Amino acid sequence: MCLTKLITSKIFKKYHKVRISTFLMVILCVLLLSVQTTFAGDFKAVVVKENITPKVPKQLLGYGARLSEGILDSIYHQILILDDGNSKFALVSTDICVLSPATYDKVAKLVEKKFGIVRSNFWWSVTHTHSAPEVGAPGLPEAFMGERYKHPIDTNYTDLVTSKLLDGIEKGIQQLAPASLGVGWGHSSANINRRARDIDDVAFLGMNPDGAVDRRIGILKIVHKEDHRLMATVANYAIHGTVLGGQNLLISGDGPGVVAKYVEEKSGAPMLFINGAAGNLAPIYSVYPDARSGRMNMLRRLLGDKILMASKEILNYEDQISFSASEMDFLTPMKEGLKWPEALNEYIVDEKGTAKTIKVPVRFLNINDKIGIWASPLELFCEISNEVRERSPFPYTFYYGYTNGWLGYMLTEEEWEYKGYEPTVSPFVPNAGTRFGETVLSYLESELKSK
């Protein structure tokens, strides 16, 4: 009996250990799966399109002060929501000209309060069409072009634009679906350097075929995870929204709007047009009195088809996505004699009560350590973003301009010598552009890459 009990006891202990080991293995597998679900990035995405076309005449922003007399084509918010399983990111493309950083700040607070999307994860970019209504207070343009803003601020339209944006984000969060992400490059010759110079070497707004240009298209392609049906295209290209000139009184998304509509019709999914470093880049057909004489529909062929072609060439997709967004302030002296708008006092540093320093907020987004996107509220000259892209540690580096507000033109130091329109309406000193590019590169190579 004693021997039997001993053998039975040993067998029970061995069996018990096996059961415990098996149980622990099961628990470990569950934990590992749980960690993967929470942190590895089961990617979800959605795009929501909201019509913001006004039903009554509105003051148009771009060129001189003028009241609209009708609608050429509708204008929209295109709202992209990304979710990597850890946080949500909202990218908005809106068919308006420029936006005050103060207006962005107000909306960003609402977005964070209502949806928990923090400021660094909410990017509001505008296409820079010159044929869309004003939104919010004028901001920095009032410092240079005060004669345009003798009329009251249109709070009704600003409220409409804000409510449509918030509604779109709310819908998007509810409609998030499993997705995969692809990335690629395209090329288009739809733009041209607009800093024309005669033999006197004084720049004027025209065409300079020998000037610097950026003709790359940066493509993000989002497809359904299961069947790879297209959900959205994000196309990043540098071009002014100025096919239509100051004589036009019809509301329009201009060239970017025409291209977005065309790509959506051909692909079956919405397209966000995100402008780039277009400070010195115009469409090759520019400032015409109407869309027909400006051949605005030609941009369907010149740019729309090139976006579609580049999108088709993207064959590799990832559904395990992680992203990290961050922000830094670039500090640079203000141009002497500039009267800074009080509404933008958050964007300056007052040193000893006299000399002022401008704070330019720059946003960054690291996606899977392969895509590095940076954005600023500037009309940046393309030479600066071109150099950042060439020297960037990320295989895909995109610059999103006109994002989260507008703080004027930032030129290369060389272009200041040729004077003209852009230096006149720039709040910066001549060497700001060089230092800005180097500062952004340093951030891409260190802080953003480490994330």
Short mmCIF file of C-alpha atoms in Angstrom, two decimals:
data_model
loop_
_atom_site.label_atom_id
_atom_site.label_comp_id
_atom_site.label_asym_id
_atom_site.label_seq_id
_atom_site.Cartn_x
_atom_site.Cartn_y
_atom_site.Cartn_z
CA MET A 1 0.00 0.00 0.00
CA CYS A 2 2.79 2.36 0.86
CA LEU A 3 4.53 1.65 -2.48
CA THR A 4 1.24 2.16 -4.35
CA LYS A 5 0.63 5.47 -2.58
CA LEU A 6 4.15 6.61 -3.38
CA ILE A 7 3.83 5.80 -7.07
CA THR A 8 0.37 7.36 -7.26
CA SER A 9 1.64 10.51 -5.53
CA LYS A 10 4.54 10.88 -7.98
CA ILE A 11 2.26 10.36 -10.98
CA PHE A 12 -0.22 12.94 -9.62
CA LYS A 13 2.53 15.50 -9.05
CA LYS A 14 3.93 14.97 -12.55
CA TYR A 15 0.46 15.23 -14.07
CA HIS A 16 -0.26 18.28 -11.96
CA LYS A 17 2.93 19.96 -13.22
CA VAL A 18 1.98 19.19 -16.81
CA ARG A 19 -1.48 20.67 -16.27
CA ILE A 20 0.01 23.80 -14.69
CA SER A 21 2.55 24.12 -17.53
CA THR A 22 -0.17 23.75 -20.12
CA PHE A 23 -2.34 26.27 -18.30
CA LEU A 24 0.54 28.77 -18.13
CA MET A 25 1.24 28.31 -21.85
CA VAL A 26 -2.40 29.03 -22.66
CA ILE A 27 -2.32 32.17 -20.47
CA LEU A 28 0.94 33.30 -22.13
CA CYS A 29 -0.54 32.86 -25.61
CA VAL A 30 -3.62 34.85 -24.63
CA LEU A 31 -1.44 37.62 -23.24
CA LEU A 32 0.72 37.71 -26.36
CA LEU A 33 -2.35 37.92 -28.58
CA SER A 34 -3.73 40.64 -26.36
CA VAL A 35 -0.50 42.63 -26.62
CA GLN A 36 -0.50 42.30 -30.41
CA THR A 37 -4.09 43.47 -30.67
CA THR A 38 -3.47 46.49 -28.46
CA PHE A 39 -0.01 47.63 -29.47
CA ALA A 40 1.07 46.10 -32.78
CA GLY A 41 -1.35 48.24 -34.71
CA ASP A 42 -4.39 46.55 -36.27
CA PHE A 43 -4.99 49.46 -38.58
CA LYS A 44 -8.38 51.08 -39.15
CA ALA A 45 -9.31 54.05 -41.30
CA VAL A 46 -12.20 55.97 -42.84
CA VAL A 47 -12.82 59.06 -44.96
CA VAL A 48 -15.82 61.34 -44.52
CA LYS A 49 -16.76 64.02 -47.05
CA GLU A 50 -18.74 67.08 -45.89
CA ASN A 51 -20.13 69.72 -48.26
CA ILE A 52 -19.38 73.26 -47.03
CA THR A 53 -20.68 75.17 -50.07
CA PRO A 54 -22.58 78.25 -48.85
CA LYS A 55 -26.11 78.91 -50.10
CA VAL A 56 -25.78 82.71 -50.14
CA PRO A 57 -23.08 85.12 -51.46
CA LYS A 58 -19.89 85.25 -49.41
CA GLN A 59 -16.72 87.32 -49.27
CA LEU A 60 -14.02 85.43 -51.17
CA LEU A 61 -10.46 85.14 -49.88
CA GLY A 62 -7.65 85.51 -52.39
CA TYR A 63 -6.88 88.60 -54.50
CA GLY A 64 -8.86 91.72 -53.58
CA ALA A 65 -12.00 91.87 -51.44
CA ARG A 66 -14.97 90.67 -53.51
CA LEU A 67 -18.39 89.11 -53.01
CA SER A 68 -19.33 85.84 -54.69
CA GLU A 69 -22.12 85.82 -57.27
CA GLY A 70 -22.68 82.09 -57.64
CA ILE A 71 -21.14 78.63 -57.51
CA LEU A 72 -18.92 77.05 -60.15
CA ASP A 73 -18.36 73.84 -58.17
CA SER A 74 -18.99 72.67 -54.61
CA ILE A 75 -16.35 72.85 -51.92
CA TYR A 76 -15.74 70.28 -49.17
CA HIS A 77 -14.07 69.01 -46.05
CA GLN A 78 -12.35 65.69 -46.77
CA ILE A 79 -11.74 64.11 -43.36
CA LEU A 80 -9.42 61.12 -42.93
CA ILE A 81 -9.38 59.29 -39.57
CA LEU A 82 -6.59 56.81 -38.83
CA ASP A 83 -6.49 54.44 -35.84
CA ASP A 84 -3.42 52.30 -35.11
CA GLY A 85 -4.98 50.55 -32.13
CA ASN A 86 -3.33 52.94 -29.70
CA SER A 87 -4.44 56.41 -30.80
CA LYS A 88 -6.47 58.22 -33.44
CA PHE A 89 -5.18 60.74 -35.98
CA ALA A 90 -7.34 63.17 -37.99
CA LEU A 91 -6.20 64.77 -41.24
CA VAL A 92 -8.58 67.30 -42.78
CA SER A 93 -8.32 68.82 -46.25
CA THR A 94 -10.63 71.81 -46.78
CA ASP A 95 -11.34 73.77 -49.95
CA ILE A 96 -10.51 77.22 -48.62
CA CYS A 97 -7.59 79.62 -49.14
CA VAL A 98 -5.93 80.21 -45.77
CA LEU A 99 -6.83 79.85 -42.13
CA SER A 100 -5.71 81.83 -39.09
CA PRO A 101 -3.75 79.78 -36.52
CA ALA A 102 -6.10 81.27 -33.91
CA THR A 103 -9.08 79.70 -35.70
CA TYR A 104 -7.26 76.37 -35.86
CA ASP A 105 -6.51 76.57 -32.12
CA LYS A 106 -10.20 77.06 -31.26
CA VAL A 107 -11.28 74.10 -33.36
CA ALA A 108 -8.41 71.91 -32.09
CA LYS A 109 -9.62 72.46 -28.52
CA LEU A 110 -13.13 71.39 -29.52
CA VAL A 111 -11.78 68.28 -31.26
CA GLU A 112 -9.79 67.25 -28.20
CA LYS A 113 -12.65 67.95 -25.79
CA LYS A 114 -15.26 66.13 -27.86
CA PHE A 115 -13.28 63.20 -29.28
CA GLY A 116 -10.09 62.93 -27.23
CA ILE A 117 -7.91 63.53 -30.30
CA VAL A 118 -5.00 65.57 -28.98
CA ARG A 119 -3.73 68.68 -30.77
CA SER A 120 -0.64 67.00 -32.21
CA ASN A 121 -2.92 64.36 -33.83
CA PHE A 122 -5.30 66.86 -35.45
CA TRP A 123 -4.01 68.39 -38.70
CA TRP A 124 -6.20 70.84 -40.62
CA SER A 125 -4.83 71.55 -44.08
CA VAL A 126 -6.37 73.80 -46.74
CA THR A 127 -6.06 73.42 -50.51
CA HIS A 128 -5.35 77.15 -51.03
CA THR A 129 -8.07 77.81 -53.60
CA HIS A 130 -8.41 81.57 -54.15
CA SER A 131 -12.12 81.26 -54.97
CA ALA A 132 -13.56 80.14 -51.63
CA PRO A 133 -15.15 82.08 -48.77
CA GLU A 134 -13.27 83.49 -45.80
CA VAL A 135 -13.30 81.37 -42.63
CA GLY A 136 -12.74 82.99 -39.23
CA ALA A 137 -10.78 86.13 -38.45
CA PRO A 138 -8.23 87.22 -41.08
CA GLY A 139 -5.15 86.60 -38.93
CA LEU A 140 -1.79 87.57 -40.44
CA PRO A 141 -3.15 88.70 -43.87
CA GLU A 142 -4.65 91.70 -42.09
CA ALA A 143 -1.13 92.92 -41.26
CA PHE A 144 -0.20 93.13 -44.95
CA MET A 145 -3.54 93.56 -46.73
CA GLY A 146 -5.78 95.37 -44.28
CA GLU A 147 -7.73 97.02 -47.10
CA ARG A 148 -9.31 93.65 -47.88
CA TYR A 149 -10.92 93.31 -44.45
CA LYS A 150 -13.19 96.33 -44.00
CA HIS A 151 -16.25 94.06 -43.78
CA PRO A 152 -17.38 92.17 -40.62
CA ILE A 153 -16.16 88.64 -39.92
CA ASP A 154 -18.63 86.07 -41.23
CA THR A 155 -19.30 84.16 -38.02
CA ASN A 156 -22.23 82.25 -39.54
CA TYR A 157 -20.11 80.63 -42.23
CA THR A 158 -17.27 79.97 -39.79
CA ASP A 159 -19.73 78.21 -37.49
CA LEU A 160 -21.01 76.13 -40.41
CA VAL A 161 -17.50 75.07 -41.42
CA THR A 162 -16.65 74.20 -37.80
CA SER A 163 -19.82 72.20 -37.17
CA LYS A 164 -19.43 70.28 -40.44
CA LEU A 165 -15.85 69.40 -39.49
CA LEU A 166 -16.88 68.15 -36.04
CA ASP A 167 -19.81 66.21 -37.52
CA GLY A 168 -17.47 64.58 -40.02
CA ILE A 169 -14.99 63.50 -37.36
CA GLU A 170 -17.82 62.05 -35.26
CA LYS A 171 -19.16 60.07 -38.23
CA GLY A 172 -15.68 58.88 -39.08
CA ILE A 173 -14.93 57.53 -35.61
CA GLN A 174 -18.16 55.51 -35.78
CA GLN A 175 -17.35 54.15 -39.24
CA LEU A 176 -13.71 53.10 -38.81
CA ALA A 177 -12.99 49.87 -40.69
CA PRO A 178 -10.00 47.48 -40.94
CA ALA A 179 -7.60 48.85 -43.54
CA SER A 180 -4.19 48.57 -45.13
CA LEU A 181 -1.82 51.36 -46.15
CA GLY A 182 0.32 51.75 -49.26
CA VAL A 183 2.72 54.55 -50.19
CA GLY A 184 4.32 55.72 -53.41
CA TRP A 185 5.52 58.53 -55.66
CA GLY A 186 4.11 60.13 -58.78
CA HIS A 187 5.19 62.96 -61.09
CA SER A 188 3.29 65.80 -62.74
CA SER A 189 4.29 68.85 -64.78
CA ALA A 190 1.13 70.78 -63.88
CA ASN A 191 3.04 73.48 -62.00
CA ILE A 192 5.69 76.08 -62.78
CA ASN A 193 7.83 78.55 -60.85
CA ARG A 194 5.93 81.84 -60.71
CA ARG A 195 8.80 84.17 -59.72
CA ALA A 196 9.34 85.62 -63.19
CA ARG A 197 12.27 88.01 -63.70
CA ASP A 198 13.11 90.40 -66.53
CA ILE A 199 16.61 91.73 -67.25
CA ASP A 200 16.32 94.10 -64.29
CA ASP A 201 16.25 91.03 -61.97
CA VAL A 202 13.19 92.21 -60.07
CA ALA A 203 10.68 89.40 -59.55
CA PHE A 204 7.01 89.63 -60.47
CA LEU A 205 4.12 87.15 -60.52
CA GLY A 206 4.36 85.35 -63.84
CA MET A 207 6.10 82.25 -65.13
CA ASN A 208 9.73 81.27 -64.72
CA PRO A 209 10.41 77.99 -66.57
CA ASP A 210 14.03 78.09 -65.38
CA GLY A 211 13.12 78.51 -61.72
CA ALA A 212 13.07 75.90 -58.98
CA VAL A 213 10.11 73.52 -58.99
CA ASP A 214 8.81 70.43 -57.20
CA ARG A 215 6.87 68.06 -59.44
CA ARG A 216 6.74 65.00 -57.20
CA ILE A 217 3.40 63.67 -56.00
CA GLY A 218 3.44 61.94 -52.62
CA ILE A 219 0.74 59.26 -52.46
CA LEU A 220 -0.86 57.51 -49.50
CA LYS A 221 -3.32 54.83 -50.56
CA ILE A 222 -5.75 53.32 -48.07
CA VAL A 223 -7.60 50.12 -48.96
CA HIS A 224 -9.94 47.72 -47.16
CA LYS A 225 -7.95 45.04 -45.36
CA GLU A 226 -9.95 42.07 -46.65
CA ASP A 227 -10.50 42.72 -50.35
CA HIS A 228 -8.22 45.74 -51.01
CA ARG A 229 -11.09 47.89 -52.27
CA LEU A 230 -9.95 51.51 -52.36
CA MET A 231 -11.08 53.59 -49.38
CA ALA A 232 -9.17 56.82 -50.00
CA THR A 233 -6.23 58.44 -51.74
CA VAL A 234 -4.13 61.21 -50.20
CA ALA A 235 -2.25 63.17 -52.88
CA ASN A 236 0.42 65.69 -51.86
CA TYR A 237 1.41 68.14 -54.62
CA ALA A 238 2.63 71.73 -54.63
CA ILE A 239 0.49 74.11 -56.67
CA HIS A 240 -1.30 77.41 -56.06
CA GLY A 241 -5.09 77.34 -56.35
CA THR A 242 -5.00 80.21 -58.83
CA VAL A 243 -6.23 78.97 -62.19
CA LEU A 244 -9.07 81.42 -61.59
CA GLY A 245 -8.07 85.05 -61.12
CA GLY A 246 -9.52 87.98 -59.25
CA GLN A 247 -12.17 88.62 -61.91
CA ASN A 248 -13.87 85.34 -61.07
CA LEU A 249 -16.79 85.71 -58.66
CA LEU A 250 -17.90 82.08 -58.57
CA ILE A 251 -17.12 79.85 -55.58
CA SER A 252 -14.79 77.04 -56.62
CA GLY A 253 -12.22 74.57 -55.36
CA ASP A 254 -10.10 75.73 -58.32
CA GLY A 255 -7.48 73.28 -59.65
CA PRO A 256 -7.20 71.16 -56.47
CA GLY A 257 -10.99 70.78 -56.36
CA VAL A 258 -11.22 69.74 -60.01
CA VAL A 259 -8.47 67.16 -59.53
CA ALA A 260 -10.01 65.71 -56.34
CA LYS A 261 -13.41 65.35 -58.00
CA TYR A 262 -11.93 63.71 -61.10
CA VAL A 263 -9.83 61.20 -59.13
CA GLU A 264 -12.86 60.31 -57.01
CA GLU A 265 -15.01 59.72 -60.10
CA LYS A 266 -12.36 57.53 -61.75
CA SER A 267 -11.26 55.58 -58.67
CA GLY A 268 -14.59 55.30 -56.86
CA ALA A 269 -13.21 56.64 -53.57
CA PRO A 270 -12.59 60.11 -52.07
CA MET A 271 -9.28 61.91 -52.52
CA LEU A 272 -7.70 64.35 -50.09
CA PHE A 273 -5.66 67.00 -51.91
CA ILE A 274 -2.88 68.16 -49.59
CA ASN A 275 -0.90 71.10 -50.92
CA GLY A 276 2.88 71.20 -50.60
CA ALA A 277 5.56 73.88 -50.71
CA ALA A 278 3.70 76.03 -53.25
CA GLY A 279 4.96 79.44 -52.14
CA ASN A 280 6.68 79.99 -55.49
CA LEU A 281 4.72 77.52 -57.63
CA ALA A 282 1.68 78.29 -59.80
CA PRO A 283 -0.46 76.13 -62.12
CA ILE A 284 0.74 76.35 -65.71
CA TYR A 285 -2.60 77.97 -66.54
CA SER A 286 -2.95 80.77 -64.02
CA VAL A 287 -5.15 83.80 -63.08
CA TYR A 288 -7.76 83.57 -65.83
CA PRO A 289 -11.17 85.28 -65.57
CA ASP A 290 -13.10 82.01 -65.88
CA ALA A 291 -12.55 78.26 -65.85
CA ARG A 292 -12.98 77.81 -69.60
CA SER A 293 -10.38 80.38 -70.64
CA GLY A 294 -8.07 79.04 -67.92
CA ARG A 295 -8.49 75.47 -69.18
CA MET A 296 -9.00 74.37 -65.60
CA ASN A 297 -10.26 70.95 -66.68
CA MET A 298 -6.85 70.29 -68.25
CA LEU A 299 -5.62 69.59 -64.72
CA ARG A 300 -7.60 66.34 -64.88
CA ARG A 301 -5.11 65.13 -67.47
CA LEU A 302 -2.01 66.94 -66.21
CA LEU A 303 -2.37 66.05 -62.53
CA GLY A 304 -5.43 63.83 -61.99
CA ASP A 305 -4.31 61.11 -64.39
CA LYS A 306 -0.81 61.19 -62.89
CA ILE A 307 -2.25 60.62 -59.42
CA LEU A 308 -4.32 57.70 -60.70
CA MET A 309 -1.29 56.22 -62.45
CA ALA A 310 0.90 56.49 -59.35
CA SER A 311 -1.84 54.96 -57.21
CA LYS A 312 -2.14 51.93 -59.50
CA GLU A 313 1.59 51.29 -59.21
CA ILE A 314 1.34 50.83 -55.43
CA LEU A 315 1.19 47.07 -54.91
CA ASN A 316 2.47 46.56 -51.38
CA TYR A 317 0.25 47.25 -48.37
CA GLU A 318 0.67 46.98 -44.61
CA ASP A 319 -2.17 46.40 -42.14
CA GLN A 320 0.03 46.51 -39.04
CA ILE A 321 0.51 50.24 -38.67
CA SER A 322 1.89 52.35 -35.85
CA PHE A 323 2.29 56.11 -35.96
CA SER A 324 3.68 58.81 -33.72
CA ALA A 325 2.82 62.51 -34.03
CA SER A 326 4.74 65.35 -32.43
CA GLU A 327 5.25 69.12 -32.61
CA MET A 328 8.05 71.63 -32.23
CA ASP A 329 8.27 75.43 -32.40
CA PHE A 330 10.76 77.03 -34.79
CA LEU A 331 11.83 80.42 -33.42
CA THR A 332 12.95 83.19 -35.76
CA PRO A 333 13.15 87.02 -35.63
CA MET A 334 10.25 89.06 -36.99
CA LYS A 335 10.74 91.46 -39.87
CA GLU A 336 11.29 95.01 -38.64
CA GLY A 337 8.34 97.37 -38.71
CA LEU A 338 5.64 94.68 -38.89
CA LYS A 339 2.48 95.32 -36.85
CA TRP A 340 1.61 91.91 -35.50
CA PRO A 341 -2.12 91.09 -35.04
CA GLU A 342 -3.11 90.83 -31.38
CA ALA A 343 -5.14 87.68 -32.09
CA LEU A 344 -1.88 85.88 -32.89
CA ASN A 345 0.08 86.90 -29.79
CA GLU A 346 0.38 83.21 -28.89
CA TYR A 347 2.69 82.91 -31.88
CA ILE A 348 5.30 85.48 -30.83
CA VAL A 349 7.83 85.82 -28.04
CA ASP A 350 8.28 89.40 -26.79
CA GLU A 351 11.93 89.87 -25.85
CA LYS A 352 12.65 92.85 -23.58
CA GLY A 353 9.52 94.57 -24.85
CA THR A 354 11.01 95.47 -28.24
CA ALA A 355 12.47 92.71 -30.41
CA LYS A 356 9.93 90.02 -31.26
CA THR A 357 10.46 86.40 -32.19
CA ILE A 358 7.91 84.43 -34.23
CA LYS A 359 7.01 80.89 -33.14
CA VAL A 360 6.28 78.71 -36.18
CA PRO A 361 4.66 75.42 -35.09
CA VAL A 362 5.88 72.42 -37.10
CA ARG A 363 4.12 69.05 -36.97
CA PHE A 364 5.66 65.64 -37.59
CA LEU A 365 4.23 62.17 -38.22
CA ASN A 366 6.25 58.96 -38.24
CA ILE A 367 4.43 55.99 -39.82
CA ASN A 368 6.14 52.61 -39.39
CA ASP A 369 9.53 54.32 -39.40
CA LYS A 370 9.23 54.49 -43.20
CA ILE A 371 7.04 57.52 -43.84
CA GLY A 372 8.05 60.87 -42.37
CA ILE A 373 5.49 63.66 -42.87
CA TRP A 374 6.04 67.21 -41.70
CA ALA A 375 3.67 70.16 -41.87
CA SER A 376 3.63 73.89 -41.16
CA PRO A 377 1.32 76.92 -41.51
CA LEU A 378 3.46 78.44 -44.24
CA GLU A 379 3.65 79.23 -47.92
CA LEU A 380 7.05 77.62 -48.16
CA PHE A 381 9.34 77.98 -51.17
CA CYS A 382 9.87 74.58 -52.78
CA GLU A 383 13.68 74.65 -52.60
CA ILE A 384 13.47 74.27 -48.83
CA SER A 385 11.19 71.22 -48.81
CA ASN A 386 13.10 69.70 -51.75
CA GLU A 387 16.34 69.74 -49.77
CA VAL A 388 14.67 68.34 -46.66
CA ARG A 389 13.28 65.46 -48.71
CA GLU A 390 16.63 64.71 -50.36
CA ARG A 391 18.46 64.57 -47.02
CA SER A 392 15.71 62.97 -44.93
CA PRO A 393 16.36 59.60 -43.22
CA PHE A 394 12.84 58.45 -44.22
CA PRO A 395 12.36 56.72 -47.61
CA TYR A 396 9.11 58.64 -48.05
CA THR A 397 9.19 62.24 -46.84
CA PHE A 398 6.19 64.47 -47.55
CA TYR A 399 5.67 68.15 -46.73
CA TYR A 400 2.11 69.32 -46.00
CA GLY A 401 1.83 73.10 -46.43
CA TYR A 402 -0.97 75.50 -45.44
CA THR A 403 -1.60 73.28 -42.42
CA ASN A 404 -3.00 74.42 -39.04
CA GLY A 405 -3.08 78.07 -40.04
CA TRP A 406 -1.16 80.58 -42.15
CA LEU A 407 1.89 82.57 -41.08
CA GLY A 408 2.97 83.89 -44.45
CA TYR A 409 5.67 83.19 -47.02
CA MET A 410 9.01 81.71 -46.08
CA LEU A 411 11.57 82.20 -48.87
CA THR A 412 15.08 81.10 -49.58
CA GLU A 413 17.67 83.74 -48.74
CA GLU A 414 18.62 84.08 -52.42
CA GLU A 415 15.09 85.01 -53.48
CA TRP A 416 14.98 88.00 -51.14
CA GLU A 417 17.47 89.71 -53.46
CA TYR A 418 14.91 89.75 -56.28
CA LYS A 419 12.20 91.45 -54.18
CA GLY A 420 8.65 91.17 -55.54
CA TYR A 421 5.35 90.16 -53.94
CA GLU A 422 6.38 87.31 -51.64
CA PRO A 423 9.09 89.19 -49.67
CA THR A 424 6.61 92.05 -49.22
CA VAL A 425 4.07 89.83 -47.44
CA SER A 426 6.57 87.71 -45.50
CA PRO A 427 6.89 88.34 -41.74
CA PHE A 428 10.34 86.74 -41.60
CA VAL A 429 13.95 87.85 -42.02
CA PRO A 430 15.94 86.68 -45.07
CA ASN A 431 17.93 83.88 -43.40
CA ALA A 432 14.87 82.26 -41.77
CA GLY A 433 14.34 79.78 -44.62
CA THR A 434 17.83 78.32 -44.40
CA ARG A 435 17.65 77.89 -40.63
CA PHE A 436 14.12 76.47 -40.89
CA GLY A 437 15.20 73.71 -43.29
CA GLU A 438 18.16 72.73 -41.12
CA THR A 439 16.02 72.68 -37.98
CA VAL A 440 13.43 70.42 -39.60
CA LEU A 441 16.13 68.06 -40.87
CA SER A 442 17.66 67.84 -37.42
CA TYR A 443 14.28 66.90 -35.96
CA LEU A 444 13.62 64.28 -38.64
CA GLU A 445 17.03 62.71 -38.07
CA SER A 446 16.87 62.66 -34.29
CA GLU A 447 13.57 63.06 -32.40
CA LEU A 448 11.18 61.77 -35.07
CA LYS A 449 13.40 58.89 -36.15
CA SER A 450 13.74 57.77 -32.53
CA LYS A 451 9.95 57.55 -32.21
#
